Tab-separated table of C-alpha atoms and ligand atoms in Angstrom:
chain	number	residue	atom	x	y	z
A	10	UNK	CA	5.765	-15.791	-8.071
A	11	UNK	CA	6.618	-12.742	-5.938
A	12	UNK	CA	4.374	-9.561	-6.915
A	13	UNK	CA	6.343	-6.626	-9.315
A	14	UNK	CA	7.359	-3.806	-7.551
A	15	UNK	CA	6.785	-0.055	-9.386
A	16	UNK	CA	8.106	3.064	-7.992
A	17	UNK	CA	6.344	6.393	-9.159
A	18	UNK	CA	7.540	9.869	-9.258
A	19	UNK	CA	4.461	12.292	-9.883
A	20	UNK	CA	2.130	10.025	-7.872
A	21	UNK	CA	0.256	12.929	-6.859
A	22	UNK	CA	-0.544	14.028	-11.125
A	23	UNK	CA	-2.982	12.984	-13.308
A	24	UNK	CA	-0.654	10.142	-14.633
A	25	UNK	CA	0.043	8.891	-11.310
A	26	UNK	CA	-3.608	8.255	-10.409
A	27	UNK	CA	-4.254	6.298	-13.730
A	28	UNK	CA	-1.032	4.590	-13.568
A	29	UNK	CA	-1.228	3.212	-9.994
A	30	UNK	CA	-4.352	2.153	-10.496
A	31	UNK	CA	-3.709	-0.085	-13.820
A	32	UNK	CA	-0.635	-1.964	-11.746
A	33	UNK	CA	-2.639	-2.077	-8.887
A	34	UNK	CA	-6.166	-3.370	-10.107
A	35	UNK	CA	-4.801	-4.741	-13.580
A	36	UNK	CA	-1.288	-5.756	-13.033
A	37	UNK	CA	-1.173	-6.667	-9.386
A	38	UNK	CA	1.745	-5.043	-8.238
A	39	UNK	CA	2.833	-3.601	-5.346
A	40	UNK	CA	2.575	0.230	-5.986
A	41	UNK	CA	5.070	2.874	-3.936
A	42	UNK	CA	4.654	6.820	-4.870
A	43	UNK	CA	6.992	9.534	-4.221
A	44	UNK	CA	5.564	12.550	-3.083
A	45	UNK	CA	7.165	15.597	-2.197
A	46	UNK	CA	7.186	18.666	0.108
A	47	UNK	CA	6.822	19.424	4.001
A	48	UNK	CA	2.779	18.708	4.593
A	49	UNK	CA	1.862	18.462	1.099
A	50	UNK	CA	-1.905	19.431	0.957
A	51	UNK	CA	-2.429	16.417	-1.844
A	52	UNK	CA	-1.049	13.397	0.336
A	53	UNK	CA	-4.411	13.238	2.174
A	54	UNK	CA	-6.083	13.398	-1.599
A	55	UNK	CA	-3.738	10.379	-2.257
A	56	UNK	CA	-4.629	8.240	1.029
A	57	UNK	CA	-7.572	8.811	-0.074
A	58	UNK	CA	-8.460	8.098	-3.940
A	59	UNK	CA	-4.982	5.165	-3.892
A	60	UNK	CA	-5.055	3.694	-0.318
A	61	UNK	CA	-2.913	0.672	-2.094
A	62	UNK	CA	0.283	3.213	-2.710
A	63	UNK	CA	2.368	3.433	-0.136
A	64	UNK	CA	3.881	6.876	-0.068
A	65	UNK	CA	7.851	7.712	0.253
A	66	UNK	CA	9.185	11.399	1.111
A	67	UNK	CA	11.337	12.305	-1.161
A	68	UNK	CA	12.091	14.887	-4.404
A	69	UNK	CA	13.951	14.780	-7.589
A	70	UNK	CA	15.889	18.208	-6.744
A	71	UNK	CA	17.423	16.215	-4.035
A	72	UNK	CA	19.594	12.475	-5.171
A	73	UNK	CA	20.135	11.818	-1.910
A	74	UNK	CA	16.083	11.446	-0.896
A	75	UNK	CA	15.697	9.642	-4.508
A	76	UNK	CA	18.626	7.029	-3.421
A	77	UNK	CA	16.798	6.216	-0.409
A	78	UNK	CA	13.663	5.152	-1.819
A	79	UNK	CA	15.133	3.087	-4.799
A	80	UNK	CA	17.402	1.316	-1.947
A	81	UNK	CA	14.588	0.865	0.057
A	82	UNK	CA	11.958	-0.474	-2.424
A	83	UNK	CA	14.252	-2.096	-4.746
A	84	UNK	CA	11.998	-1.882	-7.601
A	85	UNK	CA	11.379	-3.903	-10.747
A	86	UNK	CA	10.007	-0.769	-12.357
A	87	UNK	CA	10.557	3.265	-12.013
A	88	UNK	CA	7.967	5.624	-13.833
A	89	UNK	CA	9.512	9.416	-13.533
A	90	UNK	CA	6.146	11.352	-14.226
A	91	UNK	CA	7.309	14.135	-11.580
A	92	UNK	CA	7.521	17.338	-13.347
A	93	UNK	CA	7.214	20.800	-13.555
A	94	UNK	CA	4.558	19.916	-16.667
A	95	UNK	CA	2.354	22.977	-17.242
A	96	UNK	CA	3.755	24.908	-20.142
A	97	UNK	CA	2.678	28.456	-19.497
A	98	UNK	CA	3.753	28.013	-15.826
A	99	UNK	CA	7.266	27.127	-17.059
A	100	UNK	CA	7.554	30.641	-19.188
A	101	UNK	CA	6.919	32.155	-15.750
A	102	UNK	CA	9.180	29.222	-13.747
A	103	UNK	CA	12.141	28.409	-16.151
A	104	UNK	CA	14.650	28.254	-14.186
A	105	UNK	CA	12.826	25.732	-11.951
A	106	UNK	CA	11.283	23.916	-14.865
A	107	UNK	CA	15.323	23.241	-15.614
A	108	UNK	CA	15.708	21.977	-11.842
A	109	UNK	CA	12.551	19.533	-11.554
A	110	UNK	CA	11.974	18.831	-15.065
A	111	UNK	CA	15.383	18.188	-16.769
A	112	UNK	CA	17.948	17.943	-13.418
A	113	UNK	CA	15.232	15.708	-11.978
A	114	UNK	CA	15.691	13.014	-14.713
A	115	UNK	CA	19.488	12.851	-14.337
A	116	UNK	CA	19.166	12.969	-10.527
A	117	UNK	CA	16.730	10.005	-10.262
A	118	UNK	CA	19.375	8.223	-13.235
A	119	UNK	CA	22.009	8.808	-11.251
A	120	UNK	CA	19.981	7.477	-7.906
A	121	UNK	CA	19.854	4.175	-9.566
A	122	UNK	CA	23.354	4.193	-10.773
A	123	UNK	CA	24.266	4.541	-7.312
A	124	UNK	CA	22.295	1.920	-5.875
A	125	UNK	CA	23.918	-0.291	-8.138
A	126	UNK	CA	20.731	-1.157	-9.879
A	127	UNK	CA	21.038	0.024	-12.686
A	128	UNK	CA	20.411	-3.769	-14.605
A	129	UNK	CA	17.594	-5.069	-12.823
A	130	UNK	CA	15.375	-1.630	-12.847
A	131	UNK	CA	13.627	-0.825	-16.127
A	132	UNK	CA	13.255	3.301	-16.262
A	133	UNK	CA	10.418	4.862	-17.713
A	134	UNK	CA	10.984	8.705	-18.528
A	135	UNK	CA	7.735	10.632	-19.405
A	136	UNK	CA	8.863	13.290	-22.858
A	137	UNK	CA	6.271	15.061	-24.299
A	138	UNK	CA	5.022	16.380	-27.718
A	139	UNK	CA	6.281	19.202	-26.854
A	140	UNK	CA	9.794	18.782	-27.597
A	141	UNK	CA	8.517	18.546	-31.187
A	142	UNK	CA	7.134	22.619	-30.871
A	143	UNK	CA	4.528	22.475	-33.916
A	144	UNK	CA	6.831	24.187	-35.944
A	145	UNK	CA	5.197	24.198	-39.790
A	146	UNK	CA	9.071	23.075	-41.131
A	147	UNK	CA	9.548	20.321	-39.333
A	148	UNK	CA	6.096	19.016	-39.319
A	149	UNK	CA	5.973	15.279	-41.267
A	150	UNK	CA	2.508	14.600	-42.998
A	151	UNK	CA	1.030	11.570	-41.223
A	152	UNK	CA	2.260	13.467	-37.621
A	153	UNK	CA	5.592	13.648	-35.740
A	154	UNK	CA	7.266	10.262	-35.325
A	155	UNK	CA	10.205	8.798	-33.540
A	156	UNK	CA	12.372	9.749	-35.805
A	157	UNK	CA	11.354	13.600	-36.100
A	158	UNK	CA	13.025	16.377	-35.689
A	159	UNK	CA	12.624	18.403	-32.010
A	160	UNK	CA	12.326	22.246	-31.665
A	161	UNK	CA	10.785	22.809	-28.224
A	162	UNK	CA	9.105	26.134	-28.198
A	163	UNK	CA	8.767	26.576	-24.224
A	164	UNK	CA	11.210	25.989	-21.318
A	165	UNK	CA	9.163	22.934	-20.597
A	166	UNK	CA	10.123	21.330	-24.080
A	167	UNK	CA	13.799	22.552	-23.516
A	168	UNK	CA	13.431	20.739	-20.539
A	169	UNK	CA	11.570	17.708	-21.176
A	170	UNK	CA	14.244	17.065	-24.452
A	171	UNK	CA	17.139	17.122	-22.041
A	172	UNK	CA	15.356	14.201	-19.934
A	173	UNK	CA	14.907	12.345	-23.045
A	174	UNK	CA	18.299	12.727	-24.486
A	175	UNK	CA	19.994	11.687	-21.411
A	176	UNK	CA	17.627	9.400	-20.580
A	177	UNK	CA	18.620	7.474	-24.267
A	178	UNK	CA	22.265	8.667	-23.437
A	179	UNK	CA	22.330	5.882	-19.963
A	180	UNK	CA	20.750	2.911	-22.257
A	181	UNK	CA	23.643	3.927	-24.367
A	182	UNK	CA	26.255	4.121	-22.157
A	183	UNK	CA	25.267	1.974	-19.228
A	184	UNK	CA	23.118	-0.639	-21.234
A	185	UNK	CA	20.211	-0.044	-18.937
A	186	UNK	CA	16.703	-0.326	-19.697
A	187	UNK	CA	15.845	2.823	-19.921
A	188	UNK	CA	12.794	4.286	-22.448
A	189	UNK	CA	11.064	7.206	-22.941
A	190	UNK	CA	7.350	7.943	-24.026
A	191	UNK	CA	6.964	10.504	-26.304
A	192	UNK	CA	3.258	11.029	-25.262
A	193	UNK	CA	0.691	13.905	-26.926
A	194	UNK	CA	-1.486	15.428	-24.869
A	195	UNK	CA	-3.649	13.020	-22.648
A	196	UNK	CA	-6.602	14.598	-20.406
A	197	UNK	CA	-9.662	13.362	-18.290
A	198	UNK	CA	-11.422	13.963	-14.956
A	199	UNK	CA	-8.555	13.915	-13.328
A	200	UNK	CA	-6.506	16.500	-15.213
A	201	UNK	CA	-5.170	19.102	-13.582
A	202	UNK	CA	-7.978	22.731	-13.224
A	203	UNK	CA	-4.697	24.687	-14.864
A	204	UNK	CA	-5.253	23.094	-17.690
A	205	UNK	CA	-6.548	23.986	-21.186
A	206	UNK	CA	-9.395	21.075	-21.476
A	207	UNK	CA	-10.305	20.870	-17.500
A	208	UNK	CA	-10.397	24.622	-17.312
A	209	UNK	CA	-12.915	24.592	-20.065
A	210	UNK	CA	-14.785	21.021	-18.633
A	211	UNK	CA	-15.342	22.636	-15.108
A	212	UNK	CA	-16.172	25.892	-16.112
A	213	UNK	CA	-18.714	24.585	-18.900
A	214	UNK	CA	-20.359	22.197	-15.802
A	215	UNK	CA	-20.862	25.493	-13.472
A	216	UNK	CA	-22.269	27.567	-16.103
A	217	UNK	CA	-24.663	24.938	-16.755
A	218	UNK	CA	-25.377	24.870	-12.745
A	219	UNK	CA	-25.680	28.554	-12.818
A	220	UNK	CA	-22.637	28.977	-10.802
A	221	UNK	CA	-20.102	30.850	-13.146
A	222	UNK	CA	-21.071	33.222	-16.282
A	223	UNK	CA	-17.685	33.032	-18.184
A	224	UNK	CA	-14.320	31.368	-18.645
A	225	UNK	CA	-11.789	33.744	-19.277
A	226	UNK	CA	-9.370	32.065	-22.240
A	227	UNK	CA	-6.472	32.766	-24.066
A	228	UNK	CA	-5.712	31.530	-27.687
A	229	UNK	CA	-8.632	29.277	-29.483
A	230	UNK	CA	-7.020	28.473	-32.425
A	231	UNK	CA	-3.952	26.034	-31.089
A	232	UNK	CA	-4.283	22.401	-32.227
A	233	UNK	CA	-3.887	19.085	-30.178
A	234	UNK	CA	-3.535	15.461	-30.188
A	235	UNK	CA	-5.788	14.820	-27.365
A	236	UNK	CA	-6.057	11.536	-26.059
A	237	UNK	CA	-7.902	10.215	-22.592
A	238	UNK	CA	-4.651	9.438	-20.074
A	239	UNK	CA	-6.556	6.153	-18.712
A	240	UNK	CA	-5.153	4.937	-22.334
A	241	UNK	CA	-2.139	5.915	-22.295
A	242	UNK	CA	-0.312	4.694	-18.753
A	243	UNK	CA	-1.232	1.004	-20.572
A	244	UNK	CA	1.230	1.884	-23.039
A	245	UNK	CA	3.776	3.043	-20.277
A	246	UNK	CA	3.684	0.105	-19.123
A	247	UNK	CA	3.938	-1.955	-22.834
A	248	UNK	CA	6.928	-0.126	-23.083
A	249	UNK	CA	8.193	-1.871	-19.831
A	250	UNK	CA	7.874	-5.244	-20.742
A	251	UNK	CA	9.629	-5.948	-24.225
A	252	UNK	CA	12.579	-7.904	-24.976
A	253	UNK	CA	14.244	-4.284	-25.263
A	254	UNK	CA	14.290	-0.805	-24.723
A	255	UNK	CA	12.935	1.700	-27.403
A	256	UNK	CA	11.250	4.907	-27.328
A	257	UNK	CA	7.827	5.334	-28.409
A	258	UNK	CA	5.124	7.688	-29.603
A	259	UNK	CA	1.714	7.916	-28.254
A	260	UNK	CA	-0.854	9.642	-29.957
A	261	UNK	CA	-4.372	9.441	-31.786
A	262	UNK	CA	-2.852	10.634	-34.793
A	263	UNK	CA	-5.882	13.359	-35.028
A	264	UNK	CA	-5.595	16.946	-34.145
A	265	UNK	CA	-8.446	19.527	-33.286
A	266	UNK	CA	-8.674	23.044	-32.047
A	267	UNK	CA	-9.790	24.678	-28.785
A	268	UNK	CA	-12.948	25.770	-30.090
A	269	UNK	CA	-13.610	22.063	-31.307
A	270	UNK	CA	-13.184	21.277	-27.666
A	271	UNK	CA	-15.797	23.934	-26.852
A	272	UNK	CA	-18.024	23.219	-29.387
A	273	UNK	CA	-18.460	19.341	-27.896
A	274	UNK	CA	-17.935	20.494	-24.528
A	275	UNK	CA	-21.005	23.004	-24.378
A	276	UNK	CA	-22.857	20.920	-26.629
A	277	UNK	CA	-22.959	18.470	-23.829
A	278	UNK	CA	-24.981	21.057	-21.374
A	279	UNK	CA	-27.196	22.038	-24.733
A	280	UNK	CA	-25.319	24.778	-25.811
A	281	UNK	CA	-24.727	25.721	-29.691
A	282	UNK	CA	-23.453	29.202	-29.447
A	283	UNK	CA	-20.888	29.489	-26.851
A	284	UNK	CA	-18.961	32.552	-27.778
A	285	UNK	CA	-20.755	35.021	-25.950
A	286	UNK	CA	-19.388	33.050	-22.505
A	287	UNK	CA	-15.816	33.641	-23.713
A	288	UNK	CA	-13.695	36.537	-22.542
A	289	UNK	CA	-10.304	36.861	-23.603
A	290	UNK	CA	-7.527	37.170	-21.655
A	291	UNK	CA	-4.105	38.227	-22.582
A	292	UNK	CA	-2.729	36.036	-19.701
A	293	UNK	CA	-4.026	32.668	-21.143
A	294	UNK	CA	-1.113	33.471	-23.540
A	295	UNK	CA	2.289	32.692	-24.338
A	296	UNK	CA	5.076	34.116	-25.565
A	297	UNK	CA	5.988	31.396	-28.419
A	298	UNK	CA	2.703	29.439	-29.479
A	299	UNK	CA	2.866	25.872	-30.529
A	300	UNK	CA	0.165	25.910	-33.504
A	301	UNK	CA	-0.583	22.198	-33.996
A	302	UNK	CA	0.749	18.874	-32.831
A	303	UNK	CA	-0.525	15.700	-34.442
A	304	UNK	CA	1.157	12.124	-33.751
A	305	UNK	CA	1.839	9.483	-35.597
A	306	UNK	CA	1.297	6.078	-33.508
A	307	UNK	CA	2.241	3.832	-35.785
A	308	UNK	CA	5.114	2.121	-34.006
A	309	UNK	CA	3.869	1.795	-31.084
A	310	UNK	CA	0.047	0.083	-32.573
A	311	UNK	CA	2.630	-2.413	-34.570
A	312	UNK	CA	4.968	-3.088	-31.691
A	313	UNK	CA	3.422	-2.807	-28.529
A	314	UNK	CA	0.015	-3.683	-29.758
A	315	UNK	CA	-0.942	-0.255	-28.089
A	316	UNK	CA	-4.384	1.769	-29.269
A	317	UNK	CA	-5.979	4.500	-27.715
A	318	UNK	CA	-9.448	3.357	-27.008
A	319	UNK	CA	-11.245	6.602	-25.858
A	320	UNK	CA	-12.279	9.185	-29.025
A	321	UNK	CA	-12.177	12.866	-29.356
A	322	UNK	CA	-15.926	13.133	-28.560
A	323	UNK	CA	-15.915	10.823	-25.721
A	324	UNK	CA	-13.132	12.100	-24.069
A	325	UNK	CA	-15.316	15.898	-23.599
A	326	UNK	CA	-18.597	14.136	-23.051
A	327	UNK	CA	-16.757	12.371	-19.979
A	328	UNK	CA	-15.392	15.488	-18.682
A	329	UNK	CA	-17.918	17.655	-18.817
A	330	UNK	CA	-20.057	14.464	-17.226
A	331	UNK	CA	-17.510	14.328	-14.179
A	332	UNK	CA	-17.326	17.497	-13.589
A	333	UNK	CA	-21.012	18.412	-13.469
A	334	UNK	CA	-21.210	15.396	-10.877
A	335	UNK	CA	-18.587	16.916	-8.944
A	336	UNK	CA	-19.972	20.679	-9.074
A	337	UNK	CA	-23.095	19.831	-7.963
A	338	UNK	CA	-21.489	17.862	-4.997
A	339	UNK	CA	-19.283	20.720	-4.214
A	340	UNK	CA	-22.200	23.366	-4.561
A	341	UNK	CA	-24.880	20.905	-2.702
A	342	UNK	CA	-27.040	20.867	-5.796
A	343	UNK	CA	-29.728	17.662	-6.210
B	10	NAP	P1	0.834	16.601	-13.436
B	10	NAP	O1	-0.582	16.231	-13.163
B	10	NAP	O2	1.174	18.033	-13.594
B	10	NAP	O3	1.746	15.979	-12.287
B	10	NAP	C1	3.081	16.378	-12.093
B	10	NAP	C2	3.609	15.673	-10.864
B	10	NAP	O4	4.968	16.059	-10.669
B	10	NAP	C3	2.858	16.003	-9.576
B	10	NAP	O5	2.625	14.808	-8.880
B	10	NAP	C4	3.864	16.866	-8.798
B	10	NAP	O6	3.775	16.729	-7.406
B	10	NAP	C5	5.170	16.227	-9.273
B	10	NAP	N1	6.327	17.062	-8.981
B	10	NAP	C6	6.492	18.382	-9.263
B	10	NAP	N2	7.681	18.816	-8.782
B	10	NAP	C7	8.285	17.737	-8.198
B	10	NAP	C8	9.502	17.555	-7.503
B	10	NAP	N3	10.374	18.551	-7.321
B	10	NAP	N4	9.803	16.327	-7.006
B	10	NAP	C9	8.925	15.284	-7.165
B	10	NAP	N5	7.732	15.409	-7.808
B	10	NAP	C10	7.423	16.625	-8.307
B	10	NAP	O7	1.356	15.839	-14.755
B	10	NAP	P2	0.667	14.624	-15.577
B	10	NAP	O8	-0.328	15.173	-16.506
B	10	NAP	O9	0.296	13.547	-14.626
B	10	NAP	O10	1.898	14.156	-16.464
B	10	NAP	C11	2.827	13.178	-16.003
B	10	NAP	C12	4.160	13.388	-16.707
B	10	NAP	O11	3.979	13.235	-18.111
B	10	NAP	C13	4.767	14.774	-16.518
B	10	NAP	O12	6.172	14.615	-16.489
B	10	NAP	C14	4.367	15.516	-17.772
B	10	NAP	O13	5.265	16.547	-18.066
B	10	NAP	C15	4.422	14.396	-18.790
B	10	NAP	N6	3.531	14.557	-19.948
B	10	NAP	C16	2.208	14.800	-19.744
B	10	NAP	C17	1.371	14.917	-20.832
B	10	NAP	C18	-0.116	15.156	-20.632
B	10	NAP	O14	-0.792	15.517	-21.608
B	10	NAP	N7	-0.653	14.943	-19.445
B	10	NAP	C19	1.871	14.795	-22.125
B	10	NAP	C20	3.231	14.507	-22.291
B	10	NAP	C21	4.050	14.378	-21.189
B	10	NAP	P3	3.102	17.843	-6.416
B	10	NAP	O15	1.707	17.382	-6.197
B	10	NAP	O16	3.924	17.760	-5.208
B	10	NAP	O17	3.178	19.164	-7.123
């Protein structure tokens, strides 16, 4: 049997690493990443950590690039994790947060429509907790579900809810299989230094090397569904292979603070008391808070068989490991 074929927007993300990996290594497909941009400085990062992918020009502001590497690579699967993702950024960038992170979704759609294969691709569209906002009325017990209401409070959730609406709105019309992925937050060592959790694993690794003195944060109190992302691209994929397209929530269905992030993360360097290495910085934050997001995974445990194997606790303590490893690399420390 010939090997699958997966295309992958976002190649150069967090998501893209874990993702290409798992087809690669688990899976054994073949593995193609779009990446974007005249000399992007991260395709040599890319060559380097994924030698499998093989790397395509193109960019979901432009349909025309997207058409060209769908006809090219004809493949079995497309994963859109491309995005304009970081929330704060996209108070500052809304109007291109509407261009890559909405736009994108329908230009890629429409890419395949175009091609003409729109039945034998199955579409993977990466929405976000997000779209839910946290608000206390809309908030269900157990966690948000599928079936919850939405009331994005950034243009990133605006955003991300327009690629999931029209994303359900082609299955609908053009019977394609086309899901979406609800997913709560998912970090790890290869998060992105922007970042809530990686600002805070880095920075708590070069205080411990005696290379930094402070991290400069914004709100403490905000609540998350963290999960570890090395999880979570298996149950991209789950939602791939059934006999039909749904959309799904991931989550751990627990939530905890910032400062229960810090309070594991300097605990791993020996640290009880961490507040005096706080400063707080207006700029860390934004101007509509999302106060707590919890998910409910239910569906997706029953259905897809999916469960988050990485805890709370282990999820800092391999952080904070990684990126002491890499600090003292960096900083030529034995
Ligand atoms: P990430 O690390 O921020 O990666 C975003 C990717 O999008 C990067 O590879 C970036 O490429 C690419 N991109 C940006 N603009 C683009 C454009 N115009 N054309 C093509 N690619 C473009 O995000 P992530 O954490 O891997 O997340 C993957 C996806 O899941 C994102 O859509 C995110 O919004 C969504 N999501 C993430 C989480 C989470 O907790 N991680 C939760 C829910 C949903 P460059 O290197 O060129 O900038």
């Amino acid at each position: 049997m010939s090997k699958k074929t997966a295309l992958i927007t976002g190649i150069t993300g967090q998501d893209g690493y874990h993702l290409s990996k798992f087809l690669y290594e688990e899976k054994g497909y073949e593995v193609f990443g779009i990446i974007r941009g005249q000399n992007n400085p991260r395709y040599e990062q890319v060559k380097k950590e994924l030698p499998f992918v093989k790397l395509i020009e193109a960019d979901l502001m432009d349909v025309s690039s997207l058409y060209h590497a769908i006809y090219s690579v004809s493949p079995d699967e497309i994963y859109n994790l491309g995005a304009i993702s970081f929330v704060e950024y996209s108070f500052k960038n809304p109007i291109l947060t509407a261009d890559v992170t909405a736009k994108g979704v329908i230009n890629l759609l429409e890419a395949i429509r175009i091609t003409g294969f729109e039945k034998k691709i199955r579409y993977y569209q990466a929405s976000s907790s997000e779209m839910f906002g946290g608000t206390s009325y809309n908030r269900p017990e157990k966690g948000y579900n599928e079936e919850s209401l939405f009331h994005p409070r950034s243009p990133y959730g605006v955003a991300k809810l327009y690629g999931h609406w029209i994303t359900k709105n082609y299955r609908e019309s053009y019977d394609m299989y086309a899901v979406s992925g609800i997913l709560f937050n998912h970090e790890g060592e290869h998060r992105g230094e922007e970042f809530v959790t990686r600002k805070i694993s880095k920075a708590v690794a070069r205080i411990s090397l005696g290379l930094q003195e402070k991290i400069e944060l914004g709100d403490l109190w905000p609540k998350r569904d963290w999960g570890y992302a090395g999880d979570y691209v298996k149950g991209m994929w789950l939602m791939l292979q059934q006999d039909k397209a749904d959309d799904y929530v991931l989550a751990t269905g627990e939530t905890h603070s910032i400062e229960d992030f810090l309070d594991l993360a300097f605990a791993e360097i020996g640290i009880k008391d961490w507040k005096p290495y706080i400063v707080r910085n207006e700029a860390f934050t934004r101007p509509a808070e999302v106060d707590l997001l919890l998910g409910d995974p239910a569906k997706a445990e029953r259905e897809l068989g999916w469960k988050r194997e990485v805890n709370f606790s282990d999820l800092v303590s391999l952080m904070v490991q990684h990126d002491l490893k890499e600090q003292s690399k960096l900083n030529g420390i034995e």
